[in-house]
Coordinates of C-alpha atoms in Angstrom, one line a residue:
Chain F
M237 CA 30.8 -39.7 12.9
V238 CA 32.5 -36.3 13.4
S239 CA 31.3 -35.2 10.0
L240 CA 27.8 -36.2 10.9
I241 CA 27.9 -34.1 14.1
L242 CA 29.4 -31.2 12.2
L243 CA 26.6 -31.4 9.6
I244 CA 23.9 -31.5 12.3
F245 CA 25.5 -28.5 13.9
G246 CA 25.5 -26.8 10.6
F247 CA 21.8 -27.4 10.1
L248 CA 21.1 -26.1 13.6
L249 CA 22.9 -22.9 12.7
L250 CA 20.7 -22.5 9.6
A251 CA 17.6 -22.4 11.7
L252 CA 16.5 -18.8 12.0
P253 CA 15.5 -17.5 15.4
S254 CA 11.8 -17.1 16.0
Q255 CA 10.4 -13.9 17.5
A256 CA 7.3 -13.4 19.5
V257 CA 5.5 -10.2 19.8
N258 CA 4.4 -9.4 23.3
M259 CA 0.8 -8.4 22.9
D260 CA -0.5 -7.9 26.4
S261 CA 0.2 -8.1 30.0
N262 CA -1.8 -8.6 33.2
Q263 CA -0.7 -5.1 34.3
Y264 CA -2.0 -3.4 31.2
R265 CA -5.4 -2.3 30.1
I266 CA -5.2 -2.2 26.3
Q267 CA -7.6 0.6 25.5
F268 CA -7.4 0.4 21.8
G269 CA -7.3 -3.4 21.4
T270 CA -8.8 -3.4 17.9
I271 CA -7.2 -5.2 15.1
G272 CA -6.3 -2.9 12.2
T273 CA -7.6 -4.5 9.0
G274 CA -8.8 -1.6 7.0
G275 CA -10.6 1.7 7.0
G276 CA -11.7 4.1 4.3
K277 CA -14.3 6.4 3.0
M278 CA -17.7 5.3 1.7
E279 CA -20.1 7.4 -0.2
D280 CA -23.8 7.0 -1.0
T281 CA -23.8 6.0 -4.7
D282 CA -27.5 6.7 -5.2
D283 CA -28.0 10.4 -4.4
N284 CA -24.8 11.2 -2.5
T285 CA -26.6 12.2 0.6
Y286 CA -24.1 10.8 3.1
T287 CA -20.4 10.1 3.5
L288 CA -19.1 7.7 6.1
T289 CA -15.5 7.6 7.1
S290 CA -14.4 4.6 9.1
T291 CA -11.2 3.5 10.5
L292 CA -10.1 0.3 12.3
G293 CA -7.4 0.2 14.9
Q294 CA -6.0 3.0 16.9
A295 CA -3.5 4.3 14.3
A296 CA -6.1 5.7 12.1
A297 CA -8.5 8.4 13.1
K298 CA -10.9 7.4 15.7
E299 CA -13.2 9.3 17.9
F300 CA -14.9 8.1 21.0
Q301 CA -17.2 9.8 23.4
S302 CA -17.8 9.2 27.0
N303 CA -19.2 11.2 29.9
G304 CA -17.2 14.4 29.9
F305 CA -14.7 13.9 27.2
I306 CA -14.1 13.4 23.5
V307 CA -10.9 12.0 22.1
K308 CA -9.8 12.0 18.5
A309 CA -6.7 10.0 17.7
G310 CA -5.0 10.3 14.3
F311 CA -6.0 12.4 11.3
Q312 CA -9.6 12.1 10.1
Y313 CA -8.6 12.9 6.6
I314 CA -5.9 10.2 6.2
Y315 CA -6.5 6.5 5.9
S316 CA -3.3 4.9 6.8
R317 CA -1.9 2.2 9.1
T318 CA 1.7 3.4 8.8
P319 CA 2.9 4.9 12.1
F320 CA 5.0 8.0 12.2
T321 CA 8.6 6.9 12.0
F322 CA 11.9 8.7 12.3
S323 CA 15.4 7.4 11.9
L324 CA 19.0 8.5 12.1
S325 CA 21.6 6.5 10.3
S326 CA 24.0 6.7 13.3
S327 CA 23.8 7.6 17.0
K328 CA 27.5 8.6 17.0
M329 CA 29.4 10.8 14.6
D330 CA 33.0 9.9 15.1
F331 CA 35.3 12.6 13.7
G332 CA 38.4 10.7 14.9
T333 CA 41.6 12.8 15.3
L334 CA 41.1 16.3 14.0
I335 CA 43.9 17.8 11.9
P336 CA 44.3 21.6 12.0
N337 CA 43.2 23.4 8.8
T338 CA 41.8 20.1 7.4
P339 CA 38.0 20.0 7.6
A340 CA 36.5 16.7 8.7
T341 CA 33.0 15.9 7.4
L342 CA 30.6 13.1 8.2
P343 CA 27.2 12.4 6.7
L344 CA 24.1 11.5 8.8
T345 CA 21.0 10.3 7.0
L346 CA 17.7 11.5 8.4
S347 CA 14.6 9.5 7.3
V348 CA 10.9 10.2 8.0
S349 CA 8.0 7.9 7.2
F350 CA 4.7 9.6 7.8
G351 CA 2.0 7.5 6.4
G352 CA -0.2 8.0 9.4
A353 CA 0.5 11.7 9.7
G354 CA 0.1 14.6 7.3
Q355 CA 2.6 17.3 7.7
Y356 CA 5.8 16.7 9.6
V357 CA 8.7 18.8 10.9
V358 CA 12.2 17.7 12.0
T359 CA 14.2 20.2 14.1
A360 CA 17.7 20.1 15.3
R361 CA 19.5 21.7 18.2
A362 CA 22.9 21.0 19.9
D363 CA 23.2 21.0 23.6
G364 CA 26.3 23.2 23.0
P365 CA 29.4 23.5 20.9
L366 CA 32.0 20.6 20.8
T367 CA 33.5 20.7 24.2
R368 CA 36.3 19.0 26.1
P369 CA 35.2 17.0 29.1
T370 CA 36.8 19.6 31.4
G371 CA 34.4 22.1 29.8
A372 CA 37.2 24.7 29.5
E373 CA 37.9 24.5 25.8
I374 CA 35.4 24.4 22.9
I375 CA 35.3 24.3 19.1
P376 CA 32.8 27.1 18.5
F377 CA 30.0 27.0 16.0
T378 CA 30.9 28.1 12.5
I379 CA 30.2 31.5 11.0
C380 CA 31.1 30.1 7.6
N381 CA 33.6 32.1 5.5
G382 CA 32.7 35.3 7.3
G383 CA 32.0 38.7 5.7
V384 CA 29.2 38.4 3.2
D385 CA 29.3 34.7 3.8
T386 CA 28.5 34.9 7.5
C387 CA 26.0 32.2 8.3
T388 CA 23.5 32.0 11.1
I389 CA 21.4 29.3 12.7
S390 CA 18.6 30.1 10.1
S391 CA 20.7 31.1 7.1
A392 CA 23.2 28.9 5.3
K393 CA 26.2 30.5 3.6
N394 CA 29.4 29.4 1.8
W395 CA 31.9 27.6 4.0
T396 CA 34.9 26.8 1.8
S397 CA 37.8 28.5 3.4
T398 CA 40.2 26.2 5.3
S399 CA 41.1 29.1 7.6
A400 CA 37.4 29.5 8.7
Y401 CA 37.1 27.4 11.8
G402 CA 34.2 25.9 13.7
F403 CA 31.5 23.3 13.7
G404 CA 28.4 23.3 11.5
Y405 CA 26.2 21.3 9.1
S406 CA 24.9 21.2 5.6
M407 CA 21.8 19.6 4.2
S408 CA 20.9 17.8 1.0
G409 CA 18.1 15.6 -0.1
E410 CA 14.3 15.9 0.3
D411 CA 12.3 18.5 2.3
I412 CA 15.3 20.6 3.3
P413 CA 15.3 24.4 3.9
T414 CA 15.8 26.4 0.8
D415 CA 18.9 28.2 1.9
F416 CA 21.1 25.2 1.5
L417 CA 21.9 26.2 -2.1
S418 CA 24.8 23.8 -2.6
S419 CA 26.9 21.3 -0.7
N420 CA 29.2 24.1 0.4
Y421 CA 26.4 25.9 2.2
Y422 CA 26.5 25.4 6.0
R423 CA 24.8 26.7 9.1
P424 CA 25.9 26.5 12.8
F425 CA 23.6 24.4 15.0
A426 CA 21.1 26.2 17.3
S427 CA 22.4 25.9 20.8
L428 CA 20.5 25.0 23.9
I429 CA 23.0 26.8 26.2
A430 CA 22.5 29.9 24.2
L431 CA 18.7 29.4 24.5
E432 CA 18.3 29.4 20.7
T433 CA 15.2 28.0 19.1
P434 CA 15.6 24.5 17.4
Q435 CA 15.8 25.0 13.7
I436 CA 13.8 23.1 11.1
V437 CA 16.0 20.9 9.0
M438 CA 13.2 18.9 7.3
S439 CA 9.6 19.6 6.7
S440 CA 6.9 18.6 4.3
I441 CA 3.2 18.8 3.6
N442 CA 2.1 15.8 1.6
V443 CA -1.0 14.4 3.0
T444 CA -2.6 12.5 0.2
D445 CA -1.2 10.1 -2.4
S446 CA 0.0 11.9 -5.5
I447 CA -2.1 9.8 -7.8
S448 CA -4.7 11.1 -10.1
P449 CA -7.6 11.1 -9.6
T450 CA -7.6 11.3 -5.9
P451 CA -8.4 8.0 -4.3
N452 CA -12.1 8.0 -3.7
P453 CA -13.4 4.5 -3.4
S454 CA -16.8 4.0 -5.0
Y455 CA -18.5 0.8 -5.9
T456 CA -18.7 1.1 -9.7
P457 CA -16.8 1.9 -11.7
A458 CA -13.5 1.8 -9.9
P459 CA -11.4 4.9 -10.8
Q460 CA -8.5 4.2 -13.0
L461 CA -5.5 5.3 -11.0
T462 CA -2.6 6.7 -12.9
G463 CA 0.7 8.4 -12.0
V464 CA 3.2 7.5 -9.3
E465 CA 2.3 6.7 -5.8
R466 CA 3.5 9.0 -3.1
D467 CA 7.0 8.5 -1.8
S468 CA 6.0 7.8 1.8
I469 CA 9.6 7.8 3.1
H470 CA 11.5 11.1 2.9
E471 CA 15.2 11.2 3.3
S472 CA 17.8 13.8 3.6
I473 CA 21.5 13.9 4.4
M474 CA 23.0 16.2 7.0
T475 CA 26.8 16.6 6.6
M476 CA 28.5 17.7 9.8
K477 CA 31.7 19.6 9.4
V478 CA 34.5 20.5 11.8
N479 CA 37.5 22.6 11.1
T480 CA 40.1 23.5 13.7
S481 CA 43.0 25.9 13.9
A482 CA 46.6 25.0 14.8
V483 CA 46.1 26.7 18.2
Q484 CA 43.1 24.6 19.1
P485 CA 44.0 22.8 22.3
A486 CA 44.5 19.0 21.8
G487 CA 41.9 16.7 23.3
T488 CA 38.6 15.0 22.9
Y489 CA 35.7 17.1 22.0
T490 CA 32.1 16.0 22.3
S491 CA 28.6 17.5 21.6
V492 CA 25.1 16.1 21.6
I493 CA 22.7 17.0 18.7
R494 CA 19.0 16.4 19.4
F495 CA 16.7 15.8 16.5
L496 CA 13.0 16.1 17.2
A497 CA 10.6 14.7 14.6
T498 CA 6.9 15.5 15.0
P499 CA 3.9 15.0 12.9
S500 CA 2.5 18.5 12.8
F501 CA -0.6 19.4 14.8
Chain R
M71 CA 38.2 -40.1 1.7
K72 CA 38.0 -39.1 5.4
K73 CA 39.9 -36.0 4.5
W74 CA 37.4 -35.0 1.9
A75 CA 34.5 -35.6 4.3
Y76 CA 36.1 -33.2 6.8
L77 CA 36.8 -30.6 4.1
L78 CA 33.2 -30.8 2.9
S79 CA 31.8 -30.5 6.4
F80 CA 34.0 -27.6 7.1
G81 CA 32.9 -25.9 3.8
F82 CA 29.3 -26.5 4.7
I83 CA 29.6 -25.1 8.2
A84 CA 31.4 -22.0 6.8
L85 CA 28.4 -21.6 4.4
C86 CA 26.0 -22.0 7.2
F87 CA 27.7 -19.3 9.3
Q88 CA 27.6 -17.0 6.3
L89 CA 23.9 -17.6 5.7
S90 CA 22.9 -17.3 9.4
A91 CA 24.8 -14.1 10.0
N92 CA 22.4 -11.2 10.6
T93 CA 22.9 -8.0 8.5
I94 CA 24.8 -5.5 10.6
Y95 CA 24.3 -1.8 10.1
A96 CA 26.0 1.2 11.7
Q97 CA 24.4 2.0 15.1
Q98 CA 21.1 3.2 13.7
V99 CA 18.3 4.8 15.6
R100 CA 14.8 4.2 14.2
L101 CA 11.7 5.0 16.3
S102 CA 8.0 5.2 15.6
I103 CA 5.1 6.5 17.5
D104 CA 1.4 5.8 17.1
P105 CA -1.1 7.5 17.2
P106 CA 0.6 10.6 15.6
I107 CA -1.8 13.1 17.2
V108 CA -4.4 13.0 19.9
Q109 CA -7.0 15.8 20.4
T110 CA -9.3 15.8 23.3
K111 CA -12.0 17.9 24.7
I112 CA -12.5 17.3 28.4
K113 CA -14.3 18.6 31.5
P114 CA -12.5 19.7 34.6
G115 CA -12.3 16.9 37.2
K116 CA -12.1 14.1 34.6
S117 CA -9.2 11.9 33.6
I118 CA -8.5 9.8 30.5
L119 CA -6.1 7.1 29.6
V120 CA -4.3 7.3 26.2
A121 CA -2.1 4.5 24.8
Y122 CA 0.9 5.4 22.7
T123 CA 2.8 2.6 21.0
T124 CA 6.5 3.1 20.3
E125 CA 8.5 0.6 18.2
N126 CA 12.3 0.3 17.8
T127 CA 13.2 -0.9 14.3
G128 CA 16.8 0.2 14.7
D129 CA 19.5 -1.0 17.0
P130 CA 19.1 -1.6 20.8
L131 CA 19.1 1.7 22.7
A132 CA 18.2 3.4 25.9
L133 CA 14.8 5.1 25.6
Q134 CA 12.7 7.4 27.8
F135 CA 9.3 8.9 27.6
V136 CA 9.1 12.6 28.3
I137 CA 6.1 15.0 28.2
Y138 CA 6.7 18.6 27.2
T139 CA 4.5 21.6 26.6
F140 CA 4.7 23.1 23.1
R141 CA 3.8 26.3 21.3
P142 CA 3.5 26.8 17.6
V143 CA 6.3 28.6 15.9
G144 CA 5.8 30.4 12.6
K145 CA 2.9 29.7 10.2
T146 CA 4.0 26.3 8.8
G147 CA 3.4 24.0 11.7
G148 CA 6.7 24.3 13.5
V149 CA 6.8 23.7 17.3
E150 CA 9.0 24.7 20.2
L151 CA 9.1 22.5 23.2
G152 CA 9.0 23.8 26.8
D153 CA 9.2 22.2 30.2
L154 CA 6.0 20.6 31.5
D155 CA 4.1 23.0 33.7
G156 CA 0.5 24.0 34.3
P157 CA -2.4 22.5 36.1
I158 CA -2.8 19.3 34.0
E159 CA -1.3 16.2 35.5
F160 CA 0.3 13.3 33.7
S161 CA 1.2 9.8 35.0
L162 CA 2.5 6.7 33.3
E163 CA 0.3 3.7 34.2
N164 CA 2.9 1.1 33.2
A165 CA 4.4 -0.8 36.1
D166 CA 7.8 -1.3 34.5
I167 CA 8.6 2.1 33.2
S168 CA 8.4 5.7 34.4
L169 CA 8.5 9.1 32.8
K170 CA 11.9 10.6 32.2
T171 CA 13.6 7.4 33.2
P172 CA 15.6 5.5 30.5
F173 CA 15.0 1.9 29.9
F174 CA 16.6 -0.7 27.6
F175 CA 14.6 -0.9 24.3
N176 CA 15.7 -3.8 22.2
T177 CA 15.5 -4.1 18.4
K178 CA 12.0 -4.9 17.1
E179 CA 10.6 -4.3 20.5
R180 CA 7.3 -2.5 21.0
K181 CA 6.3 -0.6 24.1
Q182 CA 2.8 0.7 24.9
A183 CA 3.0 3.8 27.1
L184 CA -0.3 4.2 29.0
I185 CA -0.5 7.9 29.8
R186 CA -3.2 9.0 32.2
I187 CA -4.2 12.6 31.8
T188 CA -5.9 14.1 34.8
I189 CA -7.7 17.5 34.7
P190 CA -8.1 18.9 38.2
S191 CA -11.5 20.4 38.9
T192 CA -9.9 23.8 39.4
T193 CA -8.3 23.8 35.9
P194 CA -9.2 27.1 34.0
E195 CA -11.0 26.5 30.8
G196 CA -8.9 26.8 27.6
D197 CA -6.4 25.0 25.4
Y198 CA -3.3 23.2 26.6
Y199 CA -0.8 21.8 24.2
F200 CA 1.6 19.0 25.0
M201 CA 4.1 16.8 23.1
I202 CA 4.5 13.1 24.1
V203 CA 8.1 12.3 23.2
A204 CA 10.0 9.0 23.0
E205 CA 13.6 10.0 23.0
S206 CA 16.8 8.0 22.7
V207 CA 19.5 8.7 25.3
P208 CA 22.8 9.5 23.7
T209 CA 25.5 6.9 24.0
S210 CA 29.0 7.4 25.4
P211 CA 31.5 9.2 23.2
S212 CA 34.4 7.2 21.6
E213 CA 37.4 7.1 23.8
G214 CA 40.1 9.6 22.7
R215 CA 38.1 10.7 19.6
S216 CA 36.1 13.9 19.0
T217 CA 32.5 12.8 18.6
S218 CA 29.1 14.3 18.0
L219 CA 26.4 12.2 19.6
T220 CA 22.9 12.2 18.4
S221 CA 19.6 11.8 20.1
A222 CA 16.4 11.0 18.1
Q223 CA 13.2 12.3 19.6
V224 CA 9.9 11.3 18.0
G225 CA 6.9 13.2 19.3
A226 CA 3.1 13.1 19.1
P227 CA 1.2 16.3 19.7
L228 CA -1.5 16.1 22.4
L229 CA -4.1 18.9 22.2
V230 CA -6.3 19.3 25.3
T231 CA -9.3 21.6 25.4
V232 CA -10.6 22.0 28.9
T233 CA -14.3 23.1 28.8
E234 CA -17.2 22.7 31.1
S235 CA -19.9 23.3 28.5
G236 CA -18.3 21.5 25.6
K237 CA -18.4 24.7 23.5
S238 CA -15.3 26.3 22.0
E239 CA -14.5 29.9 21.4
V240 CA -14.2 30.7 17.7
Q241 CA -12.5 34.0 16.8
A242 CA -10.7 33.8 13.5
R243 CA -10.1 35.7 10.3
I244 CA -8.4 35.3 7.0
A245 CA -5.1 36.9 7.7
E246 CA -3.7 36.6 4.2
F247 CA -5.1 35.5 0.9
N248 CA -2.7 36.3 -1.9
V249 CA -1.0 35.0 -5.0
Q250 CA 2.8 35.1 -5.7
N251 CA 4.8 35.6 -8.9
T252 CA 2.5 38.2 -10.4
Y253 CA 3.3 41.4 -12.3
D254 CA 1.3 44.2 -10.6
V255 CA 0.3 47.1 -12.8
R256 CA -2.0 50.0 -12.2
L257 CA -4.4 50.8 -15.1
F258 CA -7.5 53.0 -15.0
H259 CA -7.1 53.5 -11.2
K260 CA -7.2 49.8 -10.7
N261 CA -4.5 47.4 -9.5
I262 CA -4.2 44.5 -11.9
K263 CA -2.3 41.3 -11.2
L264 CA -0.9 39.9 -14.5
I265 CA 0.2 36.3 -14.7
D266 CA 1.6 34.0 -17.3
S267 CA -1.3 31.7 -18.4
S268 CA 1.1 28.7 -18.6
Q269 CA 2.4 29.0 -15.1
R270 CA 1.5 27.3 -11.8
L271 CA 0.4 30.1 -9.5
P272 CA 1.4 29.8 -5.8
V273 CA -1.6 30.7 -3.6
I274 CA -1.2 31.5 0.1
L275 CA -4.1 31.3 2.5
V276 CA -3.2 32.1 6.2
I277 CA -5.8 31.8 8.9
E278 CA -5.3 33.7 12.2
N279 CA -6.9 32.2 15.4
M280 CA -7.5 35.0 17.9
G281 CA -9.6 32.8 20.2
A282 CA -8.7 30.7 23.3
N283 CA -9.4 27.3 21.5
S284 CA -8.0 25.6 18.5
I285 CA -10.0 25.8 15.3
Q286 CA -10.2 23.7 12.1
P287 CA -11.0 25.9 9.1
E288 CA -13.2 24.3 6.4
G289 CA -13.9 25.5 2.9
A290 CA -12.2 25.8 -0.4
I291 CA -10.1 27.9 -2.7
T292 CA -11.9 28.3 -6.1
L293 CA -10.5 29.4 -9.4
R294 CA -13.3 30.8 -11.6
K295 CA -13.5 32.1 -15.2
G296 CA -17.0 32.6 -16.4
D297 CA -19.0 29.5 -15.7
K298 CA -15.9 27.3 -15.3
A299 CA -14.7 26.6 -11.7
T300 CA -11.9 24.5 -10.2
T301 CA -12.1 23.8 -6.5
Y302 CA -9.3 23.0 -4.1
T303 CA -10.8 21.8 -0.8
L304 CA -9.1 23.0 2.4
L305 CA -7.6 20.4 4.6
S306 CA -8.9 20.1 8.1
Q307 CA -5.7 21.5 9.8
N308 CA -5.6 22.8 13.4
V309 CA -4.9 26.4 14.0
L310 CA -3.9 26.6 17.6
K311 CA -4.9 29.5 19.9
N312 CA -3.3 32.9 19.3
S313 CA -1.4 31.7 16.2
Q314 CA -1.5 31.9 12.4
R315 CA -1.2 29.0 10.0
V316 CA -0.9 28.4 6.2
I317 CA -3.8 26.1 5.3
H318 CA -3.2 23.5 2.6
T319 CA -5.5 22.0 0.1
S320 CA -6.5 18.6 -1.1
P321 CA -5.6 17.0 -3.5
T322 CA -2.1 18.0 -2.9
T323 CA -0.5 20.2 -5.6
G324 CA 3.1 19.5 -4.6
A325 CA 3.3 22.9 -2.8
P326 CA 5.9 23.5 -0.1
T327 CA 4.8 24.1 3.4
H328 CA 4.6 27.9 3.1
I329 CA 2.3 27.7 0.0
S330 CA -1.3 26.6 0.3
A331 CA -1.7 25.4 -3.3
Y332 CA -0.3 25.6 -6.8
V333 CA -3.2 26.7 -9.0
S334 CA -2.9 26.1 -12.8
G335 CA -5.1 25.8 -15.8
F336 CA -5.4 29.5 -16.8
S337 CA -6.7 30.6 -20.1
I338 CA -6.3 34.1 -21.6
G339 CA -8.4 36.7 -19.7
S340 CA -9.6 37.6 -16.3
H341 CA -9.9 35.0 -13.5
S342 CA -11.2 35.2 -10.0
L343 CA -9.5 33.3 -7.2
S344 CA -11.6 33.1 -4.0
A345 CA -11.2 31.6 -0.6
Q346 CA -14.3 30.6 1.3
V347 CA -13.7 29.6 4.9
S348 CA -15.8 28.6 7.9
Y349 CA -14.9 27.3 11.3
G350 CA -17.6 24.7 12.0
S351 CA -21.3 24.7 12.3
N352 CA -23.0 28.0 13.4
T353 CA -20.0 30.1 12.4
P354 CA -20.2 32.7 9.6
V355 CA -18.5 32.1 6.3
Q356 CA -15.6 34.4 5.5
F357 CA -14.6 35.3 1.9
S358 CA -11.6 36.8 0.2
T359 CA -11.0 37.3 -3.5
V360 CA -8.1 38.0 -5.8
E361 CA -8.5 38.9 -9.4
V362 CA -5.8 38.0 -11.9
F363 CA -5.4 38.5 -15.6
A364 CA -3.7 35.8 -17.6
I365 CA -1.6 36.6 -20.6
P366 CA 0.4 34.0 -22.6
F367 CA 3.7 35.8 -21.9
R368 CA 5.8 32.8 -22.8
I369 CA 4.0 32.2 -26.1
L370 CA 4.1 35.9 -26.9
S371 CA 7.8 36.2 -26.2
L372 CA 8.5 33.0 -28.3
V373 CA 6.5 34.6 -31.2
C374 CA 8.4 37.9 -30.7
V375 CA 11.8 36.1 -30.7
T376 CA 10.8 34.1 -33.8
L377 CA 9.6 37.2 -35.6
L378 CA 12.8 39.1 -34.7
L379 CA 14.9 36.2 -35.9
S380 CA 12.9 35.9 -39.1
V381 CA 13.2 39.6 -39.8
G382 CA 16.9 39.5 -39.0
I383 CA 17.5 36.5 -41.3
V384 CA 15.6 38.2 -44.2
Y385 CA 17.4 41.5 -43.6
F386 CA 20.8 39.9 -43.6
S387 CA 20.1 37.7 -46.5
K388 CA 18.9 40.7 -48.6
K389 CA 22.0 42.6 -47.5
K390 CA 24.2 39.8 -48.5
K391 CA 22.5 39.5 -51.9
R392 CA 22.9 43.2 -52.5
A393 CA 26.6 43.0 -51.5
D394 CA 27.0 40.1 -53.9
K395 CA 25.3 42.1 -56.8
D396 CA 27.5 45.1 -56.1
S397 CA 30.7 43.0 -56.2
Y398 CA 29.7 41.7 -59.7

């Protein structure tokens, strides 16, 4: 009997939870309540006198007119149902206990999926340097090795010396700035309290599929597509690095890094 | 027998637990926003409602909607956010959330932010640029450990043109049309740009908008040699007021953001690269042309190296033969 109960309990555990999508509400007026099933470009096959672009749903380009306004949503030259998506692999970079003259590094994966957008830009800026809750002590931003290897918020340089202290980041992967020549190249973060401009850490222009010939749906004959489809998810790795001196006051240091991902205008 | 039944049941339950366990990742932030851009032309005194859908495909988080102004930075589509100011008014029509107020946003949850944009009747005509941002609120730092917290902000540009007549001001010019990686020589009082015929030539086309409204350049970059022409169509990108922008082409040529296109397919001889740009109907077409002369430098250098090597080999083999004869 006990075995039977245990078995039933086991079967119940196997049942996966169902999830419902909340589609509407009495309080909402869904302005773009169309169902996205397609969209594309049509051309006059007879004498090529017209071209019709159509999109369904709000995510793709759509234009509507009314008295006194025109609104265009999405990009008219892209036919995609993929929303613009940005992800960070972690919301917290825990450096643990920092040991003087021993650099601590942590990777953070940045990922952008921009099927519905053309160009994109990701910028980063810190609220300030790593600071103790009292606000009295800080771990300053790095200047890298110093001398000819002095880095700035827009120029990465070598940071290999264990006696060069500070907080900074390196980039590797797709769509990163060209000054990150190797994994030893670092920059300090732009700082909000220093009123510095957020710096671009990822950017790309890649608005159409990299297949040849360009997709151009026609009725007959269908074009033979060759090549490799565009990689619609772009990923890079930001490596944050902290190195402290023996005279750095002990304590817990915290900073906030804000990443802004935008499809470009 | 009973013992075996218990053991079997225990094993089965353990297996069930294993199968029903959800995959756990590190605290991941993954946000999307849709539509990615909204552009509107609107009369003073009107208001519109725009719906933005945000989805959380990462871990549960605290999220807030914030509206900023923005200005373009550089020529490659960079933006800088600023605090919301100006005459245009925004309000969130949702009953359960407010602007700049964090709310709990669960995994796989979708939220539609209904943003009402009101243009007071006294609003001066012109362009106003905003960024609708869904941003995660940083979590608390780990107790007793040095931590860098992250906040993910995903934004959608909102371009508002306030106009009574519906007409836009177009004042634009080709600020730069040039090619890179050329060898510039001056021959017969003429500047000649030499290129390697086998290379991909980076072409830069920058449009400057000097007007009060954003523009969308149209046209093409064309490579001509004799009767043969290859055309790269300009993408319909916005150039915001008082700014410059690198305009890209379609199909994409794999060029980075600061390059308009990589042009290839040169044969030996003179080629003409031209940009033909207009800014909508009833606007004049602007032209700019660059002449390049393609020479097969790589093939020539390969031939030279082969010739030199051959001459060297013949010379040394003859010298060796002579030395061998002398030794006899």
